[in-house]
CSV table of N, CA, C and O in Angstrom, one decimal:
chain,number,residue,atom,x,y,z
L,1,MET,N,31.4,76.0,178.2
L,1,MET,CA,32.6,76.6,177.6
L,1,MET,C,33.9,76.0,178.2
L,1,MET,O,33.9,75.5,179.4
L,2,ASP,N,34.8,76.0,177.2
L,2,ASP,CA,36.2,75.4,177.8
L,2,ASP,C,36.9,76.6,178.3
L,2,ASP,O,37.6,77.5,177.7
L,3,TYR,N,37.1,76.6,179.8
L,3,TYR,CA,37.7,77.6,180.5
L,3,TYR,C,39.2,77.7,180.2
L,3,TYR,O,39.7,78.7,180.3
L,4,THR,N,39.7,76.6,180.1
L,4,THR,CA,41.2,76.4,179.8
L,4,THR,C,41.7,77.2,178.6
L,4,THR,O,42.4,78.1,178.5
L,5,LYS,N,40.7,76.9,177.4
L,5,LYS,CA,41.0,77.6,176.2
L,5,LYS,C,40.5,79.1,176.3
L,5,LYS,O,41.4,80.0,175.8
L,6,ALA,N,39.6,79.4,177.0
L,6,ALA,CA,39.1,80.9,177.2
L,6,ALA,C,40.3,81.7,178.0
L,6,ALA,O,40.7,82.8,177.7
L,7,THR,N,40.8,81.0,179.0
L,7,THR,CA,42.0,81.7,179.6
L,7,THR,C,43.1,81.9,178.8
L,7,THR,O,43.9,82.9,178.9
L,8,GLU,N,43.5,80.8,178.0
L,8,GLU,CA,44.6,81.2,177.2
L,8,GLU,C,44.3,82.2,176.1
L,8,GLU,O,45.2,83.0,175.9
L,9,ASP,N,43.1,82.2,175.6
L,9,ASP,CA,42.9,83.2,174.5
L,9,ASP,C,42.8,84.6,175.2
L,9,ASP,O,43.3,85.6,174.7
L,10,ILE,N,42.4,84.8,176.5
L,10,ILE,CA,42.3,86.0,177.1
L,10,ILE,C,43.7,86.6,177.5
L,10,ILE,O,44.1,87.6,177.4
L,11,ARG,N,44.6,85.6,178.0
L,11,ARG,CA,46.0,85.9,178.3
L,11,ARG,C,46.6,86.5,177.0
L,11,ARG,O,47.4,87.4,177.0
L,12,GLU,N,46.5,85.8,176.0
L,12,GLU,CA,47.1,86.1,174.7
L,12,GLU,C,46.6,87.5,174.2
L,12,GLU,O,47.3,88.5,173.8
L,13,PHE,N,45.2,87.8,174.4
L,13,PHE,CA,44.8,89.0,174.1
L,13,PHE,C,45.4,90.1,175.0
L,13,PHE,O,45.6,91.3,174.5
L,14,LEU,N,45.4,89.9,176.2
L,14,LEU,CA,46.0,91.0,177.2
L,14,LEU,C,47.4,91.3,176.8
L,14,LEU,O,47.8,92.4,177.0
L,15,LEU,N,48.2,90.3,176.6
L,15,LEU,CA,49.6,90.5,176.2
L,15,LEU,C,49.8,91.3,174.9
L,15,LEU,O,50.5,92.3,174.7
L,16,GLU,N,48.9,91.1,173.9
L,16,GLU,CA,48.8,91.7,172.6
L,16,GLU,C,48.3,93.1,172.9
L,16,GLU,O,48.9,94.1,172.4
L,17,ALA,N,47.3,93.3,173.6
L,17,ALA,CA,46.7,94.7,174.0
L,17,ALA,C,47.8,95.5,174.6
L,17,ALA,O,48.0,96.8,174.3
L,18,GLY,N,48.4,94.9,175.6
L,18,GLY,CA,49.5,95.7,176.4
L,18,GLY,C,50.6,96.1,175.5
L,18,GLY,O,51.1,97.2,175.5
L,19,ALA,N,51.1,95.2,174.6
L,19,ALA,CA,52.1,95.4,173.7
L,19,ALA,C,51.7,96.6,172.6
L,19,ALA,O,52.6,97.5,172.4
L,20,HIS,N,50.4,96.5,172.3
L,20,HIS,CA,50.1,97.6,171.4
L,20,HIS,C,50.1,99.0,172.1
L,20,HIS,O,50.6,99.9,171.6
L,21,ALA,N,49.6,99.0,173.3
L,21,ALA,CA,49.6,100.3,173.9
L,21,ALA,C,50.9,100.8,174.3
L,21,ALA,O,51.1,102.0,174.2
L,22,LEU,N,51.8,100.0,174.5
L,22,LEU,CA,53.2,100.4,174.8
L,22,LEU,C,53.8,100.9,173.4
L,22,LEU,O,54.4,102.0,173.6
L,23,LYS,N,53.4,100.3,172.4
L,23,LYS,CA,54.1,100.6,171.1
L,23,LYS,C,53.6,102.1,170.7
L,23,LYS,O,54.3,102.8,170.1
L,24,ILE,N,52.3,102.5,171.0
L,24,ILE,CA,51.9,103.7,170.6
L,24,ILE,C,51.9,104.7,171.7
L,24,ILE,O,51.6,105.9,171.5
L,25,GLN,N,52.4,104.4,172.9
L,25,GLN,CA,52.2,105.3,174.1
L,25,GLN,C,53.1,106.6,173.7
L,25,GLN,O,52.7,107.8,174.2
L,26,LYS,N,54.2,106.5,173.2
L,26,LYS,CA,55.2,107.7,173.0
L,26,LYS,C,54.4,108.7,172.1
L,26,LYS,O,54.7,109.9,172.2
L,27,ASP,N,53.6,108.3,171.2
L,27,ASP,CA,53.0,109.3,170.3
L,27,ASP,C,51.5,109.5,170.6
L,27,ASP,O,50.8,110.1,169.8
L,28,ILE,N,51.1,109.2,171.8
L,28,ILE,CA,49.7,109.2,172.2
L,28,ILE,C,49.2,110.8,172.5
L,28,ILE,O,49.9,111.5,173.0
L,29,ASP,N,48.0,111.0,172.0
L,29,ASP,CA,47.3,112.2,172.3
L,29,ASP,C,46.3,111.8,173.3
L,29,ASP,O,45.6,110.9,173.1
L,30,ARG,N,45.8,112.8,174.1
L,30,ARG,CA,44.8,112.6,175.1
L,30,ARG,C,43.6,113.5,174.6
L,30,ARG,O,43.7,114.6,174.3
L,31,GLU,N,42.5,112.8,174.5
L,31,GLU,CA,41.3,113.5,174.5
L,31,GLU,C,40.4,113.3,175.7
L,31,GLU,O,40.8,112.6,176.6
L,32,TYR,N,39.1,114.1,175.7
L,32,TYR,CA,38.3,113.8,177.0
L,32,TYR,C,36.9,113.4,176.5
L,32,TYR,O,36.5,114.0,175.5
L,33,LYS,N,36.4,112.5,177.1
L,33,LYS,CA,35.0,112.0,177.0
L,33,LYS,C,34.2,112.6,178.1
L,33,LYS,O,34.8,112.8,179.3
L,34,ARG,N,32.8,112.8,177.9
L,34,ARG,CA,32.0,113.5,178.9
L,34,ARG,C,32.8,114.8,179.5
L,34,ARG,O,32.4,115.2,180.6
L,35,GLY,N,33.6,115.4,178.8
L,35,GLY,CA,34.2,116.6,179.1
L,35,GLY,C,35.4,116.6,180.3
L,35,GLY,O,36.2,117.6,180.3
L,36,TYR,N,35.5,115.5,180.8
L,36,TYR,CA,36.5,115.5,181.8
L,36,TYR,C,37.4,114.2,182.1
L,36,TYR,O,38.4,114.0,182.7
L,37,GLU,N,37.0,113.1,181.5
L,37,GLU,CA,37.6,111.9,181.5
L,37,GLU,C,38.5,111.6,180.4
L,37,GLU,O,38.2,111.7,179.3
L,38,ALA,N,39.9,111.3,180.7
L,38,ALA,CA,40.8,111.3,179.6
L,38,ALA,C,40.5,109.9,179.0
L,38,ALA,O,40.2,108.9,179.5
L,39,VAL,N,40.7,109.8,177.5
L,39,VAL,CA,40.6,108.7,176.7
L,39,VAL,C,41.8,108.9,175.7
L,39,VAL,O,42.0,110.0,175.1
L,40,THR,N,42.4,107.7,175.4
L,40,THR,CA,43.5,107.7,174.3
L,40,THR,C,43.1,106.8,173.2
L,40,THR,O,42.3,106.0,173.3
L,41,GLN,N,44.0,107.0,172.2
L,41,GLN,CA,43.8,105.9,171.0
L,41,GLN,C,44.0,104.5,171.5
L,41,GLN,O,43.3,103.7,171.0
L,42,ALA,N,44.9,104.3,172.4
L,42,ALA,CA,45.0,103.1,173.0
L,42,ALA,C,43.7,102.4,173.6
L,42,ALA,O,43.4,101.2,173.3
L,43,ASP,N,43.1,103.3,174.4
L,43,ASP,CA,41.9,102.9,174.9
L,43,ASP,C,40.8,102.5,173.9
L,43,ASP,O,40.1,101.3,174.0
L,44,LEU,N,40.7,103.2,172.9
L,44,LEU,CA,39.7,102.9,171.8
L,44,LEU,C,40.2,101.8,171.0
L,44,LEU,O,39.3,100.8,170.7
L,45,ASP,N,41.5,101.6,170.7
L,45,ASP,CA,41.9,100.4,170.0
L,45,ASP,C,41.7,99.1,170.7
L,45,ASP,O,41.3,98.1,170.0
L,46,ILE,N,42.0,99.1,172.1
L,46,ILE,CA,42.0,97.9,172.7
L,46,ILE,C,40.5,97.5,173.1
L,46,ILE,O,40.1,96.3,172.7
L,47,SER,N,39.5,98.5,173.1
L,47,SER,CA,38.1,98.2,173.2
L,47,SER,C,37.6,97.5,171.8
L,47,SER,O,36.9,96.5,172.0
L,48,LYS,N,38.1,98.1,170.8
L,48,LYS,CA,37.9,97.4,169.5
L,48,LYS,C,38.4,96.1,169.3
L,48,LYS,O,37.6,95.1,168.9
L,49,MET,N,39.5,95.9,169.7
L,49,MET,CA,40.3,94.5,169.7
L,49,MET,C,39.4,93.6,170.4
L,49,MET,O,39.2,92.4,170.0
L,50,ALA,N,38.9,93.9,171.7
L,50,ALA,CA,38.4,93.0,172.5
L,50,ALA,C,37.0,92.7,172.0
L,50,ALA,O,36.6,91.6,172.1
L,51,ALA,N,36.3,93.6,171.5
L,51,ALA,CA,34.9,93.3,170.8
L,51,ALA,C,35.1,92.3,169.7
L,51,ALA,O,34.3,91.4,169.5
L,52,GLU,N,36.1,92.6,168.8
L,52,GLU,CA,36.4,91.7,167.7
L,52,GLU,C,36.6,90.2,168.1
L,52,GLU,O,36.3,89.3,167.6
L,53,ARG,N,37.6,90.2,169.2
L,53,ARG,CA,38.1,88.9,169.7
L,53,ARG,C,36.7,88.1,170.2
L,53,ARG,O,36.5,86.9,170.0
L,54,LEU,N,36.1,88.8,171.1
L,54,LEU,CA,34.9,88.2,171.8
L,54,LEU,C,33.9,87.6,170.7
L,54,LEU,O,33.4,86.5,170.9
L,55,SER,N,33.8,88.3,169.6
L,55,SER,CA,32.7,88.0,168.6
L,55,SER,C,33.2,86.7,167.8
L,55,SER,O,32.4,85.8,167.3
L,56,HIS,N,34.5,86.5,167.7
L,56,HIS,CA,35.1,85.4,167.2
L,56,HIS,C,35.2,84.1,168.2
L,56,HIS,O,35.1,83.1,167.8
L,57,TRP,N,35.4,84.3,169.5
L,57,TRP,CA,35.4,83.3,170.4
L,57,TRP,C,34.2,82.7,170.8
L,57,TRP,O,34.2,81.4,171.1
L,58,PHE,N,33.2,83.6,171.0
L,58,PHE,CA,31.8,82.9,171.7
L,58,PHE,C,30.7,83.4,170.9
L,58,PHE,O,30.6,84.3,170.0
L,59,GLU,N,29.6,82.7,171.2
L,59,GLU,CA,28.2,83.0,170.6
L,59,GLU,C,27.8,84.5,171.2
L,59,GLU,O,27.8,84.5,172.4
L,60,GLN,N,27.5,85.4,170.4
L,60,GLN,CA,27.2,86.7,170.9
L,60,GLN,C,25.9,86.7,171.8
L,60,GLN,O,25.9,87.8,172.6
L,61,ASP,N,25.0,85.9,171.5
L,61,ASP,CA,23.7,86.1,172.4
L,61,ASP,C,24.0,85.7,173.9
L,61,ASP,O,23.2,86.0,174.7
L,62,GLU,N,25.1,85.0,174.0
L,62,GLU,CA,25.5,84.4,175.4
L,62,GLU,C,26.4,85.5,176.2
L,62,GLU,O,26.6,85.3,177.3
L,63,HIS,N,27.1,86.3,175.5
L,63,HIS,CA,28.2,87.1,176.0
L,63,HIS,C,28.0,88.6,175.6
L,63,HIS,O,27.5,88.8,174.6
L,64,VAL,N,28.3,89.4,176.6
L,64,VAL,CA,28.4,90.8,176.3
L,64,VAL,C,29.7,91.4,176.9
L,64,VAL,O,30.2,90.9,177.9
L,65,LEU,N,30.3,92.3,176.2
L,65,LEU,CA,31.4,93.0,176.5
L,65,LEU,C,30.9,94.5,177.2
L,65,LEU,O,30.3,95.2,176.5
L,66,ILE,N,31.3,94.6,178.3
L,66,ILE,CA,31.0,96.0,179.1
L,66,ILE,C,32.5,96.5,179.2
L,66,ILE,O,33.2,96.0,180.1
L,67,ASP,N,32.7,97.6,178.5
L,67,ASP,CA,34.1,98.3,178.7
L,67,ASP,C,33.9,99.7,179.0
L,67,ASP,O,32.8,100.3,178.7
L,68,GLU,N,35.0,100.2,179.5
L,68,GLU,CA,34.8,101.6,180.0
L,68,GLU,C,34.5,102.6,178.8
L,68,GLU,O,33.7,103.6,179.1
L,69,GLU,N,34.9,102.5,177.7
L,69,GLU,CA,34.7,103.2,176.6
L,69,GLU,C,33.4,103.1,175.9
L,69,GLU,O,32.9,104.1,175.2
L,70,SER,N,32.6,102.0,176.2
L,70,SER,CA,31.2,101.9,175.6
L,70,SER,C,30.1,101.7,176.8
L,70,SER,O,29.1,101.2,176.4
L,71,ALA,N,30.5,101.8,178.1
L,71,ALA,CA,29.5,101.5,179.1
L,71,ALA,C,28.3,102.2,178.9
L,71,ALA,O,27.2,101.8,179.4
L,72,ASP,N,28.2,103.5,178.5
L,72,ASP,CA,27.0,104.2,178.2
L,72,ASP,C,26.1,103.8,177.2
L,72,ASP,O,25.1,104.2,177.1
L,73,GLN,N,26.6,102.9,176.3
L,73,GLN,CA,25.8,102.2,175.3
L,73,GLN,C,25.1,100.8,175.7
L,73,GLN,O,24.5,100.2,174.9
L,74,ILE,N,25.5,100.4,176.8
L,74,ILE,CA,25.1,99.1,177.4
L,74,ILE,C,23.8,99.2,177.9
L,74,ILE,O,23.6,100.2,178.7
L,75,PRO,N,22.9,98.2,177.9
L,75,PRO,CA,21.5,98.3,178.5
L,75,PRO,C,21.7,98.3,180.0
L,75,PRO,O,22.9,98.0,180.6
L,76,SER,N,20.7,98.4,180.8
L,76,SER,CA,20.7,98.5,182.3
L,76,SER,C,21.4,97.1,182.7
L,76,SER,O,21.3,96.2,182.0
L,77,PRO,N,21.8,97.2,184.1
L,77,PRO,CA,22.4,95.8,184.7
L,77,PRO,C,21.4,94.8,184.5
L,77,PRO,O,21.7,93.5,184.3
L,78,GLU,N,20.2,95.1,184.9
L,78,GLU,CA,19.1,94.0,185.0
L,78,GLU,C,19.0,93.3,183.6
L,78,GLU,O,18.8,92.2,183.6
L,79,LYS,N,18.9,94.2,182.5
L,79,LYS,CA,18.7,93.7,181.3
L,79,LYS,C,20.0,92.8,180.9
L,79,LYS,O,19.9,91.7,180.2
L,80,VAL,N,21.0,93.4,181.0
L,80,VAL,CA,22.3,92.6,180.7
L,80,VAL,C,22.3,91.2,181.4
L,80,VAL,O,22.7,90.3,180.9
L,81,PHE,N,22.2,91.2,182.7
L,81,PHE,CA,22.3,89.9,183.4
L,81,PHE,C,21.1,88.9,183.2
L,81,PHE,O,21.3,87.8,183.2
L,82,SER,N,20.1,89.5,182.7
L,82,SER,CA,18.8,88.6,182.4
L,82,SER,C,18.9,88.1,181.0
L,82,SER,O,18.2,87.1,180.6
L,83,THR,N,19.7,88.7,180.2
L,83,THR,CA,19.7,88.3,178.7
L,83,THR,C,21.0,87.7,178.3
L,83,THR,O,21.1,87.1,177.2
L,84,THR,N,22.1,87.6,179.1
L,84,THR,CA,23.5,87.1,178.7
L,84,THR,C,23.8,86.2,179.8
L,84,THR,O,23.5,86.3,181.0
L,85,LYS,N,24.6,85.2,179.4
L,85,LYS,CA,25.0,84.2,180.3
L,85,LYS,C,26.4,84.7,181.0
L,85,LYS,O,26.7,84.4,182.1
L,86,TYR,N,27.3,85.3,180.1
L,86,TYR,CA,28.6,85.7,180.5
L,86,TYR,C,28.6,87.2,180.2
L,86,TYR,O,28.3,87.7,179.1
L,87,GLN,N,29.2,88.1,181.1
L,87,GLN,CA,29.5,89.4,181.0
L,87,GLN,C,31.1,89.6,181.2
L,87,GLN,O,31.7,89.1,182.2
L,88,TRP,N,31.6,90.1,180.2
L,88,TRP,CA,33.0,90.5,180.2
L,88,TRP,C,33.3,92.0,180.5
L,88,TRP,O,32.6,92.7,179.8
L,89,VAL,N,34.0,92.3,181.6
L,89,VAL,CA,34.3,93.7,181.9
L,89,VAL,C,35.7,94.0,181.5
L,89,VAL,O,36.7,93.3,181.9
L,90,LEU,N,35.8,95.2,180.9
L,90,LEU,CA,37.3,95.6,180.5
L,90,LEU,C,37.4,97.0,180.7
L,90,LEU,O,36.6,97.9,180.6
L,91,ASP,N,38.6,97.4,181.3
L,91,ASP,CA,39.0,98.8,181.3
L,91,ASP,C,40.3,98.7,180.5
L,91,ASP,O,41.4,98.1,180.8
L,92,PRO,N,40.2,99.2,179.1
L,92,PRO,CA,41.3,99.1,178.1
L,92,PRO,C,42.6,99.6,178.6
L,92,PRO,O,43.5,98.9,178.4
L,93,VAL,N,42.6,100.8,179.2
L,93,VAL,CA,43.8,101.2,179.8
L,93,VAL,C,43.5,101.8,181.2
L,93,VAL,O,42.9,102.9,181.3
L,94,ASP,N,43.8,101.0,182.3
L,94,ASP,CA,43.4,101.3,183.7
L,94,ASP,C,44.6,102.2,184.1
L,94,ASP,O,45.8,101.7,184.0
L,95,GLY,N,44.4,103.4,184.2
L,95,GLY,CA,45.5,104.4,184.5
L,95,GLY,C,45.6,105.3,183.3
L,95,GLY,O,46.8,105.7,183.0
L,96,THR,N,44.5,105.6,182.6
L,96,THR,CA,44.7,106.4,181.3
L,96,THR,C,45.5,107.7,181.5
L,96,THR,O,46.2,108.0,180.7
L,97,ALA,N,45.2,108.5,182.5
L,97,ALA,CA,45.9,109.8,182.6
L,97,ALA,C,47.4,109.6,182.8
L,97,ALA,O,48.2,110.3,182.1
L,98,GLY,N,47.8,108.6,183.5
L,98,GLY,CA,49.3,108.4,183.7
L,98,GLY,C,49.8,108.0,182.4
L,98,GLY,O,50.9,108.3,182.0
L,99,TYR,N,49.1,107.0,181.6
L,99,TYR,CA,49.5,106.4,180.5
L,99,TYR,C,49.9,107.5,179.5
L,99,TYR,O,50.7,107.6,178.8
L,100,ALA,N,48.9,108.4,179.3
L,100,ALA,CA,49.0,109.6,178.5
L,100,ALA,C,50.1,110.5,178.9
L,100,ALA,O,50.7,111.1,177.9
L,101,MET,N,50.6,110.5,180.0
L,101,MET,CA,51.6,111.4,180.4
L,101,MET,C,53.1,110.7,180.2
L,101,MET,O,54.0,111.1,180.6
L,102,GLY,N,52.8,109.3,179.8
L,102,GLY,CA,54.2,108.6,179.4
L,102,GLY,C,54.7,107.7,180.7
L,102,GLY,O,55.7,107.2,180.7
L,103,ARG,N,53.7,107.7,181.9
L,103,ARG,CA,54.1,107.0,182.9
L,103,ARG,C,54.0,105.5,182.7
L,103,ARG,O,53.2,105.1,181.9
L,104,ASP,N,54.5,104.7,183.7
L,104,ASP,CA,54.6,103.2,183.5
L,104,ASP,C,53.6,102.6,184.4
L,104,ASP,O,53.7,101.4,184.7
L,105,ARG,N,52.8,103.3,185.0
L,105,ARG,CA,51.9,102.8,186.0
L,105,ARG,C,50.4,102.5,185.5
L,105,ARG,O,49.5,103.4,185.8
L,106,TRP,N,50.3,101.6,184.7
L,106,TRP,CA,48.9,101.4,184.0
L,106,TRP,C,48.8,100.0,183.5
L,106,TRP,O,49.8,99.2,183.6
L,107,GLY,N,47.7,99.6,183.1
L,107,GLY,CA,47.6,98.3,182.6
L,107,GLY,C,46.2,97.9,181.9
L,107,GLY,O,45.4,98.9,182.0
L,108,VAL,N,46.2,96.8,181.2
L,108,VAL,CA,44.8,96.4,180.6
L,108,VAL,C,44.3,95.5,181.5
L,108,VAL,O,44.7,94.4,182.1
L,109,SER,N,43.1,96.0,182.0
L,109,SER,CA,42.3,95.1,183.0
L,109,SER,C,41.0,94.5,182.6
L,109,SER,O,40.2,95.3,181.9
């Protein structure tokens, strides 16, 4: 894997994801997953963007995306680590509750 290229691609993605979240923050509605955890459209959009990018950047059988919005759909850690070479972990909007309230203390992690 070309780590320099991957770092550039990831940096570009993070900037784009953050800009998208900022753009839609003022109009955001908060929903709840599992009954109590806040989730916003930005969380869902960024998760989708990451999955699409990952599929274009790398061979899927070597890489898996584990993100907060789809973690319950991922196989056990033992299976993930034994069947993939690289694991990418994403929190689309780290600080979702504050983000949904219009605060500025959040990030794409």
